[in-house]
Short mmCIF file of C-alpha atoms in Angstrom, two decimals:
data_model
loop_
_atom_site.label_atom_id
_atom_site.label_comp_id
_atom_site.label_asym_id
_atom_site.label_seq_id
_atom_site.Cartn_x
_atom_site.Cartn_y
_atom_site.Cartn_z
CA UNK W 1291 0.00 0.00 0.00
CA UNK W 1292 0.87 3.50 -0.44
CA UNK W 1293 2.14 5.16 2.40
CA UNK W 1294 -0.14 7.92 4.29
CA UNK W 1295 1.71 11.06 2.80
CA UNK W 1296 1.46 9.72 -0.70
CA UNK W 1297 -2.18 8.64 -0.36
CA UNK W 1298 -3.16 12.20 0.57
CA UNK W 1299 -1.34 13.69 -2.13
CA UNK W 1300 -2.40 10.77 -4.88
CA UNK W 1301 -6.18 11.66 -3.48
CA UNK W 1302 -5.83 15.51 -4.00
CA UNK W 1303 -3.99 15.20 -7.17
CA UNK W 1304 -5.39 12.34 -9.21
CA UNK W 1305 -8.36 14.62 -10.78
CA UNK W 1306 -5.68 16.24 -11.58
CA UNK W 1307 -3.65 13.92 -13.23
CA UNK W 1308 -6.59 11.97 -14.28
CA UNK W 1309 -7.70 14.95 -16.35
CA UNK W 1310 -4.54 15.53 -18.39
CA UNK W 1311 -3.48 11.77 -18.71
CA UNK W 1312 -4.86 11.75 -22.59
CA UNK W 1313 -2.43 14.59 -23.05
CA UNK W 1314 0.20 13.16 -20.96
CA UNK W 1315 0.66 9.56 -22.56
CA UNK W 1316 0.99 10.31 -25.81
CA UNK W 1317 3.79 12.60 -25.12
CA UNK W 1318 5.55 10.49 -23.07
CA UNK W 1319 5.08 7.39 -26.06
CA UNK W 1320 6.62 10.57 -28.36
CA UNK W 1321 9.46 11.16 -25.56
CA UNK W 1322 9.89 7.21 -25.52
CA UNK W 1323 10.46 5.97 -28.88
CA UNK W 1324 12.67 9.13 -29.63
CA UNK W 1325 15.26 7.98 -27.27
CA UNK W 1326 14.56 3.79 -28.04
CA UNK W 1327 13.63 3.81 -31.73
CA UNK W 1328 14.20 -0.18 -31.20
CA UNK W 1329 10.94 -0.59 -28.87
CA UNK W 1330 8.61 1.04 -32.03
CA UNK W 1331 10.10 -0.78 -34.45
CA UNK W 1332 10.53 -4.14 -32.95
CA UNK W 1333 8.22 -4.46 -29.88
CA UNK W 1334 5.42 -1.92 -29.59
CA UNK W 1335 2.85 -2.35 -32.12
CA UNK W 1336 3.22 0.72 -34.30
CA UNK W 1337 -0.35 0.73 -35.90
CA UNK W 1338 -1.65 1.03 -32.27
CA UNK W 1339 0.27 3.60 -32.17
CA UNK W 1340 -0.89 5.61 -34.56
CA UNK W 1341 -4.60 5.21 -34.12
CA UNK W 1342 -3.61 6.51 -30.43
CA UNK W 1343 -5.67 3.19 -28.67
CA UNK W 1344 -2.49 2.35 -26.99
CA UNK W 1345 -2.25 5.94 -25.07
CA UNK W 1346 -5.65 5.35 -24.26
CA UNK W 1347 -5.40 2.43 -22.64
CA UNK W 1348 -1.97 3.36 -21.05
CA UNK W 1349 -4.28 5.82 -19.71
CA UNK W 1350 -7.00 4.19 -18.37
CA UNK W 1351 -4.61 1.61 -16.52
CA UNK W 1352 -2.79 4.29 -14.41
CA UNK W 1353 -5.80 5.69 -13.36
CA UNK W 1354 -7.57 2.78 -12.17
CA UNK W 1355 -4.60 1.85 -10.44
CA UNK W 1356 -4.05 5.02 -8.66
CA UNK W 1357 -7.59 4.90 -7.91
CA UNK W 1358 -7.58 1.89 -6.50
CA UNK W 1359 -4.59 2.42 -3.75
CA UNK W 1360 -6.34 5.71 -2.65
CA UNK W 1361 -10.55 4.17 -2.58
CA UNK W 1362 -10.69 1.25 -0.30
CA UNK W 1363 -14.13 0.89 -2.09
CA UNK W 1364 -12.55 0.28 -5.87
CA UNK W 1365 -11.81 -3.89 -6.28
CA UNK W 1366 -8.76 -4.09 -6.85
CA UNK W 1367 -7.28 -4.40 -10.74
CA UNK W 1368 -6.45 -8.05 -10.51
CA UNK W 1369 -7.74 -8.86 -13.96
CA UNK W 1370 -6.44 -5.73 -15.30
CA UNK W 1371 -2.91 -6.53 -14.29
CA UNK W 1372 -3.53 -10.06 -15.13
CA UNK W 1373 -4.20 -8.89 -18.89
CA UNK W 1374 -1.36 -6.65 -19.09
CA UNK W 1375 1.33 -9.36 -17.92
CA UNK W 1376 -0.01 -11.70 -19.65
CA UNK W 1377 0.19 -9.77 -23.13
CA UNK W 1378 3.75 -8.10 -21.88
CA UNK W 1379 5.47 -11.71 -21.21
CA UNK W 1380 3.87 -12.75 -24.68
CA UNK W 1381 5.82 -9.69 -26.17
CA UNK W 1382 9.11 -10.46 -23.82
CA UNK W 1383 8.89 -7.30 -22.09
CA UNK W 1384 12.33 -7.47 -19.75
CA UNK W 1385 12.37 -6.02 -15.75
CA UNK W 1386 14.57 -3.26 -17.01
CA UNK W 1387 12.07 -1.83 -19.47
CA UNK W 1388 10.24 -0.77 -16.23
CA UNK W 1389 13.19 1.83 -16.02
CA UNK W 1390 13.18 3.23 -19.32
CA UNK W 1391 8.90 3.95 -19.21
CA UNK W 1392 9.78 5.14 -15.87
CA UNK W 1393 11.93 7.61 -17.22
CA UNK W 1394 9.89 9.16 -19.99
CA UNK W 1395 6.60 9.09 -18.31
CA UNK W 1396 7.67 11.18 -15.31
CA UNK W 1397 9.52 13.40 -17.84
CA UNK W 1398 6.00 13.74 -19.65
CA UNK W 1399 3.88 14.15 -16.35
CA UNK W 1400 6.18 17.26 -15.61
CA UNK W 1401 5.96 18.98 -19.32
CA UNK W 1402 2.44 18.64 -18.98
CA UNK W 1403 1.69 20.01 -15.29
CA UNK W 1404 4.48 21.89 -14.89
CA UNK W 1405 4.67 23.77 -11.27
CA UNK W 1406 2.25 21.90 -10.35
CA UNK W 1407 4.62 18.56 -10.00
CA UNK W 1408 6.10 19.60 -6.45
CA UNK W 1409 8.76 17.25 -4.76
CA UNK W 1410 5.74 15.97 -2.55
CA UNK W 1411 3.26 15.28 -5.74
CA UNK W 1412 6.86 13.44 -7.94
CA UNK W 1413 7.50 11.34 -5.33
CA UNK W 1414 3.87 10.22 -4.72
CA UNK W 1415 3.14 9.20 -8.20
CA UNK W 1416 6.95 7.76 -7.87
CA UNK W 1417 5.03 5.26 -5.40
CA UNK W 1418 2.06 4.53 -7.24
CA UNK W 1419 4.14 3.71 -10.52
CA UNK W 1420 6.41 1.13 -8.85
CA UNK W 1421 3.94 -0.63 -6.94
CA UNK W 1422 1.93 -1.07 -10.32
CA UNK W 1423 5.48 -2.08 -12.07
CA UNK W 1424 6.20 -4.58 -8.88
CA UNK W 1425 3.40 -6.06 -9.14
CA UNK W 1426 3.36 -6.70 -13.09
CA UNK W 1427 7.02 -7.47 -13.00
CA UNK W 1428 6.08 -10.21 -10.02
CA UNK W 1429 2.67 -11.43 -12.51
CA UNK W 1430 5.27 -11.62 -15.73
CA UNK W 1431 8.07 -13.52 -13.91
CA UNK W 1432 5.84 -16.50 -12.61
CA UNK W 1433 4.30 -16.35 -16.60
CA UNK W 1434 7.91 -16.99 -17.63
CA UNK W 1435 8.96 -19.72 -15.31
CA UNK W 1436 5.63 -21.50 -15.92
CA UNK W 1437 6.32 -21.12 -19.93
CA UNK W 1438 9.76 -22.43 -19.05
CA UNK W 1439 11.56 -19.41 -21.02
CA UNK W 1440 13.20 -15.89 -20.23
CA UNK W 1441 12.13 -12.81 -21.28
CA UNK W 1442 14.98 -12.88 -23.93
CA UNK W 1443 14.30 -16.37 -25.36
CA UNK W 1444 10.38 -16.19 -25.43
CA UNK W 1445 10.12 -16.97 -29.11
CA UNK W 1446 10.92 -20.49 -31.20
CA UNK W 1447 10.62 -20.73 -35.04
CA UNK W 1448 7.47 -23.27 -36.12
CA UNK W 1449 7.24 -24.52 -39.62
CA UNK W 1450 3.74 -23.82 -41.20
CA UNK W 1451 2.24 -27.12 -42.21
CA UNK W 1452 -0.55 -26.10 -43.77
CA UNK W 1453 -2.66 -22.85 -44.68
CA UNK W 1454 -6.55 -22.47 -45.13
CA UNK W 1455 -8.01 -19.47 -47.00
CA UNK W 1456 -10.97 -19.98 -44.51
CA UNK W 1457 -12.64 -16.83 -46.01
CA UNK W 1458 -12.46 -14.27 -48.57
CA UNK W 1459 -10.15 -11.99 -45.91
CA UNK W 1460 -9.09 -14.67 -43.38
CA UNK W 1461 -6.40 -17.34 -43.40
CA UNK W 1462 -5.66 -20.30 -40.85
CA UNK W 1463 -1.97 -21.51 -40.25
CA UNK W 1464 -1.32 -24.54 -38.75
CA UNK W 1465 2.29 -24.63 -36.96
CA UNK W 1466 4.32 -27.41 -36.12
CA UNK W 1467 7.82 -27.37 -34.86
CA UNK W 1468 10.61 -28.96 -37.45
CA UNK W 1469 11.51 -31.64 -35.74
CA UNK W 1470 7.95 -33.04 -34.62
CA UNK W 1471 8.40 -32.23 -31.39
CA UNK W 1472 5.42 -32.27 -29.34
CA UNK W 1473 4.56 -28.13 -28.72
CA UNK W 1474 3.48 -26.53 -24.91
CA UNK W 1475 0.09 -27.17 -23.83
CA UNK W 1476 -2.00 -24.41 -24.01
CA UNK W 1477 -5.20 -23.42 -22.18
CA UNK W 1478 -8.59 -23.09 -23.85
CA UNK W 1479 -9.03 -19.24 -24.76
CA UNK W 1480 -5.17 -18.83 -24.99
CA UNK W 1481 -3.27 -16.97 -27.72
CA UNK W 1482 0.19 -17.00 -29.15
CA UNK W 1483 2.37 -13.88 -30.52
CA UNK W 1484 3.77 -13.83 -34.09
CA UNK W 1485 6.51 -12.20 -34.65
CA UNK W 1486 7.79 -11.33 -38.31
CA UNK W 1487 10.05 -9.24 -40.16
CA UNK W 1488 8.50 -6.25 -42.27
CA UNK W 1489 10.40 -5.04 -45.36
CA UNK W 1490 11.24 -1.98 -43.82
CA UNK W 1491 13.58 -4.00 -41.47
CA UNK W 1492 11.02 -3.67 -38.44
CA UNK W 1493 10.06 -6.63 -36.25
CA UNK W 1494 6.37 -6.58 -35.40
CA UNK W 1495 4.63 -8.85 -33.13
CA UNK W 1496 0.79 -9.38 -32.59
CA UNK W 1497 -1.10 -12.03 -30.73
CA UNK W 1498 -3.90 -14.51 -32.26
CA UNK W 1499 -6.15 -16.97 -30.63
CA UNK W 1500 -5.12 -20.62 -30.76
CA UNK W 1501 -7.75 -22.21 -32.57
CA UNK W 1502 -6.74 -25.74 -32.26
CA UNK W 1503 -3.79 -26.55 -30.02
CA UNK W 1504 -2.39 -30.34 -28.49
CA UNK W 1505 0.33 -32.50 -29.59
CA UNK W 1506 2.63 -31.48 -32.00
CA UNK W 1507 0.44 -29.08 -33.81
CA UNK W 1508 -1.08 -25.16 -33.30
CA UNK W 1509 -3.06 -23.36 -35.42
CA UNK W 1510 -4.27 -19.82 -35.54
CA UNK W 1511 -6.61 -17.41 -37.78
CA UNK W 1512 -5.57 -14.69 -39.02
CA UNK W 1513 -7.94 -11.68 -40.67
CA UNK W 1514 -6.67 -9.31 -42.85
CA UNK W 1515 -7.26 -6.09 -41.13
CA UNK W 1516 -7.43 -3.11 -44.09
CA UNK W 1517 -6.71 0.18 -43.85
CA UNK W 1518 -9.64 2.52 -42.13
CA UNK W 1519 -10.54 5.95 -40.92
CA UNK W 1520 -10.50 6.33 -36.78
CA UNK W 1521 -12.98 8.28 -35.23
CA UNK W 1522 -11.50 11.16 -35.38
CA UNK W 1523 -10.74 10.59 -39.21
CA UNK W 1524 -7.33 9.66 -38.97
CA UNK W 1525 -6.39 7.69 -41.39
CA UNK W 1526 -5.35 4.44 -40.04
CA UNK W 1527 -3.24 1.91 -43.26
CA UNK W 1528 -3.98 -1.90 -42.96
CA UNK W 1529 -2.65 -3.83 -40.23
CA UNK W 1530 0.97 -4.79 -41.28
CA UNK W 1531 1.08 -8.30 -39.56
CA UNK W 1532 -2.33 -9.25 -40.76
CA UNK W 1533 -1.42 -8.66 -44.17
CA UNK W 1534 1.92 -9.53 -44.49
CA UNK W 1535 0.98 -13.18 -43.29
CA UNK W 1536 -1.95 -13.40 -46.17
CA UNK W 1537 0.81 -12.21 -48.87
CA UNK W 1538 3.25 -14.04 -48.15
CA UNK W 1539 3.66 -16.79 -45.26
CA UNK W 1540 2.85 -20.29 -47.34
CA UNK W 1541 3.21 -23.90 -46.01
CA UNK W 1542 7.06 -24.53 -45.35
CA UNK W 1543 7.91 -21.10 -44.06
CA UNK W 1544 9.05 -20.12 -40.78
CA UNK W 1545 7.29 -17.96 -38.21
CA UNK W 1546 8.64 -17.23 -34.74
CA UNK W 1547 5.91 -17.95 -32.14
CA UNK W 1548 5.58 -17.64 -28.43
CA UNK W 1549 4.22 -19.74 -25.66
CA UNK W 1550 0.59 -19.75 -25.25
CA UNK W 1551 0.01 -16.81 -22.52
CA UNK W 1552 -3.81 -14.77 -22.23
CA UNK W 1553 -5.99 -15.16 -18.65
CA UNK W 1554 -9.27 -15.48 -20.67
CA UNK W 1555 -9.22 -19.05 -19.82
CA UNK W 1556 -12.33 -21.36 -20.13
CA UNK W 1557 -13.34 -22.28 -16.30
CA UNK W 1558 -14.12 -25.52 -15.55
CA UNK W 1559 -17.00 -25.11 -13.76
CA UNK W 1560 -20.62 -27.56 -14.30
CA UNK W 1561 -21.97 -23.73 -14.53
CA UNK W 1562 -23.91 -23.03 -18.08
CA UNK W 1563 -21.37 -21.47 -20.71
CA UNK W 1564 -22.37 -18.73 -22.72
CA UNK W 1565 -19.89 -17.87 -25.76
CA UNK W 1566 -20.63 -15.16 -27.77
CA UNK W 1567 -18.66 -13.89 -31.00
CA UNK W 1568 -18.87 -11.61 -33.41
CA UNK W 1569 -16.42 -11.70 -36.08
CA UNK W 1570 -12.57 -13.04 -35.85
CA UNK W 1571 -13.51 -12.57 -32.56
CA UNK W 1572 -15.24 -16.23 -32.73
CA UNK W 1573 -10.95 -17.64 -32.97
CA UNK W 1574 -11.25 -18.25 -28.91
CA UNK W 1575 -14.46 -19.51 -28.93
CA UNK W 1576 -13.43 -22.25 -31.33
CA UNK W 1577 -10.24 -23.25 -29.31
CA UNK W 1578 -12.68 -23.51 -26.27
CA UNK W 1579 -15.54 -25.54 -28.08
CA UNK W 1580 -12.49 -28.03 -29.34
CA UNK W 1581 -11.65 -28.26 -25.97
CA UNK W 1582 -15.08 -29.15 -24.65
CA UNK W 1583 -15.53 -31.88 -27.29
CA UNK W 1584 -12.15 -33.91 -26.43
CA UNK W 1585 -12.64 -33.54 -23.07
CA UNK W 1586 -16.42 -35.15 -23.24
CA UNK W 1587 -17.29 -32.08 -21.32
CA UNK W 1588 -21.55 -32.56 -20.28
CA UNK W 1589 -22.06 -28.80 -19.80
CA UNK W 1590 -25.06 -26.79 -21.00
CA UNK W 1591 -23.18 -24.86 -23.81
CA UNK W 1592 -25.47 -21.86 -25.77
CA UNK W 1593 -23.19 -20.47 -28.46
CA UNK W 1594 -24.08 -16.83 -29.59
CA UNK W 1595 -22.22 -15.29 -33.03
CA UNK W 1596 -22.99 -12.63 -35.05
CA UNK W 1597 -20.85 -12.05 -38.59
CA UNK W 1598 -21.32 -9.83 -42.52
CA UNK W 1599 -22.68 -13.11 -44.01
CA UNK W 1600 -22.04 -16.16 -44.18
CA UNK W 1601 -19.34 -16.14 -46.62
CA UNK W 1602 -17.63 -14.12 -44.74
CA UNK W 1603 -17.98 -16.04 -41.68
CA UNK W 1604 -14.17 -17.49 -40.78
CA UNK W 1605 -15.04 -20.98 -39.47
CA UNK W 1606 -18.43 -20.96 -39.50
CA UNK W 1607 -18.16 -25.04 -40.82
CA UNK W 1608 -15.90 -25.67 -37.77
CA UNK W 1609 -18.27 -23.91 -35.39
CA UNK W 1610 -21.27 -25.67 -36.66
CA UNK W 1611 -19.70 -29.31 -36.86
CA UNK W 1612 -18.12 -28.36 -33.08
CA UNK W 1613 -21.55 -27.69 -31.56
CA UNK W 1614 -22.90 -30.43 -33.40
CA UNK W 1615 -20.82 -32.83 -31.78
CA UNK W 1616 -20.95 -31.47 -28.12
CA UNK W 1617 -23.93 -32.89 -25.85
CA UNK W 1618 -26.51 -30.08 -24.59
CA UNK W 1619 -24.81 -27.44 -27.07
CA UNK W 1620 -26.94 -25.09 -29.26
CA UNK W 1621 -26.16 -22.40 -31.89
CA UNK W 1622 -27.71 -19.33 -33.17
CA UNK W 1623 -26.75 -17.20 -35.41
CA UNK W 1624 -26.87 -13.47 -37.05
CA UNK W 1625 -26.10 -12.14 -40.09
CA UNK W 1626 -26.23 -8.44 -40.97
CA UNK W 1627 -26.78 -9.59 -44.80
CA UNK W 1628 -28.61 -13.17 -45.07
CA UNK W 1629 -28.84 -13.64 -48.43
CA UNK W 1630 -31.35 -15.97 -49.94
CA UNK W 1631 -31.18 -18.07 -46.92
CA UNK W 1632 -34.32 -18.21 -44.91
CA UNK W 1633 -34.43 -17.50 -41.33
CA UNK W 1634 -35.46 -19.52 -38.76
CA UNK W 1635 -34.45 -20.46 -34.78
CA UNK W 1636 -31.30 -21.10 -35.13
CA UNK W 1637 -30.09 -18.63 -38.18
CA UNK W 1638 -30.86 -14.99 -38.05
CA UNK W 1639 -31.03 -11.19 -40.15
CA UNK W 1640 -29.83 -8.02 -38.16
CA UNK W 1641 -27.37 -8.41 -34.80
CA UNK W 1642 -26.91 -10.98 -32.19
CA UNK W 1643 -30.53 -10.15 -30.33
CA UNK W 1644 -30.27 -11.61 -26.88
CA UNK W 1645 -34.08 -11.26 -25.91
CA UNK W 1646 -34.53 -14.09 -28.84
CA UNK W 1647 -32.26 -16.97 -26.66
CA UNK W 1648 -32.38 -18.04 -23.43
CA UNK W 1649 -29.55 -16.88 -21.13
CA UNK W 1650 -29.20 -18.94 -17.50
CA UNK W 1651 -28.17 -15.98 -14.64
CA UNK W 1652 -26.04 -18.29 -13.34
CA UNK W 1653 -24.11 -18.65 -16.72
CA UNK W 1654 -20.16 -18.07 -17.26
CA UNK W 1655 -20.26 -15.79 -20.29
CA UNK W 1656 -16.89 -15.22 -22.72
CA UNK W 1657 -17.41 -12.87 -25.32
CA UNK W 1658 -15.08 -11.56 -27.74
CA UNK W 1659 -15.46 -9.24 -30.93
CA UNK W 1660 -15.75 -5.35 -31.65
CA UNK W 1661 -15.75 -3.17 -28.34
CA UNK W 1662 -19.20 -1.42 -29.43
CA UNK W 1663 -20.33 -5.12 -29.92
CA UNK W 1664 -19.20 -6.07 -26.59
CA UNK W 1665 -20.28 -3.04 -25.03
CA UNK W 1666 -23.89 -3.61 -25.96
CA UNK W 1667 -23.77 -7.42 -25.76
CA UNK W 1668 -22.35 -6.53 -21.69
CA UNK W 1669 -25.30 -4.67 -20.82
CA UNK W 1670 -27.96 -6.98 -22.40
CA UNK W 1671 -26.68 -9.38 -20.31
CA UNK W 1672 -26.21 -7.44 -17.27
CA UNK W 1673 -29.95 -6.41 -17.93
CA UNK W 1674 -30.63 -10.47 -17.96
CA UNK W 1675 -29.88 -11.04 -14.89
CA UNK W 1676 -26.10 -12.39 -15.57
CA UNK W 1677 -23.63 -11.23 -12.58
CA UNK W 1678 -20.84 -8.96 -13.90
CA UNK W 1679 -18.37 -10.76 -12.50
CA UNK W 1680 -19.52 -13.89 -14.79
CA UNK W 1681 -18.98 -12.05 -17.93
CA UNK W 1682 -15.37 -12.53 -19.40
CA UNK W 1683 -14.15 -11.19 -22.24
CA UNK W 1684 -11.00 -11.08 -25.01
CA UNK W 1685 -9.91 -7.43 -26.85
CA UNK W 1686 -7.79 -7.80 -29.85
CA UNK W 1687 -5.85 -5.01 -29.16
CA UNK W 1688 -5.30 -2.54 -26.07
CA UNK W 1689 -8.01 -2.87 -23.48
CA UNK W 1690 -9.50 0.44 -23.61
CA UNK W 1691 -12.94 -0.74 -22.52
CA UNK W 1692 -13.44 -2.43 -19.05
CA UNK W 1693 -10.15 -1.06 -17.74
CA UNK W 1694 -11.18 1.89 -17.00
#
């Protein structure tokens, strides 16, 4: 805990602070990557960077944190810092990388505020940044010795065995590693990061959901992200990763892969299970439903996903022939453009409408997809009767939404 000087000064100053954090991350990102060039171009992912979601979440993290060591009524961020770890020892972030953000982000905090940062007020937010870093650092070092690797040897090269244009903008690799070596076990829900080399010489990483996982094989799905305009009509180009796999990543190439890491873990609980998907965001949902049918799993199962159409509906054959072979599980489905087909129970026109299914209140819920979707699928449920402490979910990319 803070001590009683800096909780006083971290409860008169965090409105504060609070209020000019959006101005203060992105100048301290600005401040960082100046002086390390390397963590850009080979670590951080740069188109997060650009459409500004990784400030935001930055931003959102600190203050929940700080919030949390001054209001003895805020839960404490468990999950939060579970996420983070989980997504920094999938990236290899080392101890002394604490340091270096350290550095930059006071340096920020003081540009911004100016007179304002007294000794007293420095070394107060001194405190509440190194108990946040202690506490990820002590999260990220049991992640590593459970993986069985080191921050600086986190990825291993995997041969891609085969490749599935499983729609017209989404692509499943299946990974193996070149000796036939049987590969970590992985959790249901878990995902591994990709690392690759861009032409520009950069090393970009980004996670993806393990789809299918055991034995000596992995695979993952990949969408094609294209370029787009951000809210505040920025243009944003396609997502470098994403696209560089599609062009040119074909069976017998190399990829360098992590260990499985990610806390959105299927429980294993006799509780219902709700999964609900919207887009790529059904990848997790299919690792989990493979998992429930090898394990003979007797659950009540309800599984919720919403897509364009169906031809654009990345494993919609594996989700249907997965539910179809799991006792007690059902499937519904929306599509925003049906086609021809007609509906009926099961197969829906328009968004995922939870007053037409039946959702248990004492369900565990996973849901993954667009925030907006999530957003709005959160508070139907909530509105249902389903505890929010039962809904988990998965953001590909920074967690700007529940965070904060």
């Amino acid at each position: 805990m803070l001590s009683p000087t800096s909780t006083d000064v971290i409860r008169a100053t965090l409105p504060v602070v609070g209020a000019a954090i959006g101005e203060i991350t992105p100048l301290f990102y600005g401040r960082m990557f100046a002086a390390h060039p390397e963590l850009l171009r080979d670590t951080f992912n740069r188109g997060n960077q650009q459409a500004g979601d990784q400030p935001k979440a930055l931003a959102s993290s600190i203050a929940r944190y700080a919030t949390m060591l001054v209001d003895p009524a805020t839960p404490e961020p468990a999950e939060m810092l579970s996420r983070i770890a989980h997504k920094h020892a999938s990236l290899g972030v080392r101890e002394d990388q604490y340091e270096i953000v350290h550095t930059h982000l006071f340096a920020a905090i003081v540009e911004v505020l100016g007179d304002a940062v007294t000794p007293e007020v420095a070394a107060a937010w001194d405190e509440v940044y190194w108990h946040m870093a202690r506490d990820l650092i002590a999260i990220e070092r049991g992640l590593y010795a459970g993986a069985g690797v080191d921050p600086e040897h986190v990825f291993r090269d995997l041969v891609v065995v085969e490749r599935v244009q499983e729609s017209p903008d989404t692509v499943s690799f299946v990974l193996a590693d070149v000796d036939g070596a049987p590969l970590p076990e992985a959790q249901p829900g878990q995902y591994v990061s990709v690392g690759v080399r861009l032409s520009d010489g950069a090393r970009q990483i980004r996670q993806y959901s393990l789809v299918r996982f055991g034995g000596a094989e992995w695979a993952i799905t990949v969408k094609a992200v294209p370029a787009r305009t951000g809210a505040d009509g920025t243009e944003i180009p396609e997502g470098e990763v994403s696209n560089f796999l599609h062009r040119n990543v074909f069976e017998g190439d190399m990829l360098q892969v992590s260990p499985p890491f990610g806390d959105l873990i299927l429980d294993d609980s006799e509780n219902p299970l709700v999964l609900i998907s919207a887009g790529i965001g059904t990848t997790p949902m299919i690792g989990m439903l493979h998992h429930l049918r090898l394990s003979g799993s007797s659950r009540p199962v309800t599984v919720l996903h919403a897509d364009r159409s169906p031809s654009r509906h990345a494993l919609r054959r594996d989700l249907k022939e997965l539910v179809a072979t799991i006792d007690g599980a059902t499937l519904v489905r929306w599509y925003e453009d049906l086609g021809t087909r007609v509906p009926r129970a099961d197969l829906a026109a328009g968004l995922v409408d939870l007053e037409a299914v039946s959702v248990p209140t004492d369900a565990q819920v996973y849901l993954c997809g667009p925030l907006p979707f999530m957003e709005s699928v959160h508070a139907g449920l909530v509105a249902k009767g389903v505890a929010g402490d039962a809904i988990r979910y998965e953001v590909f990319g920074p967690d700007k939404w529940l965070v904060g």
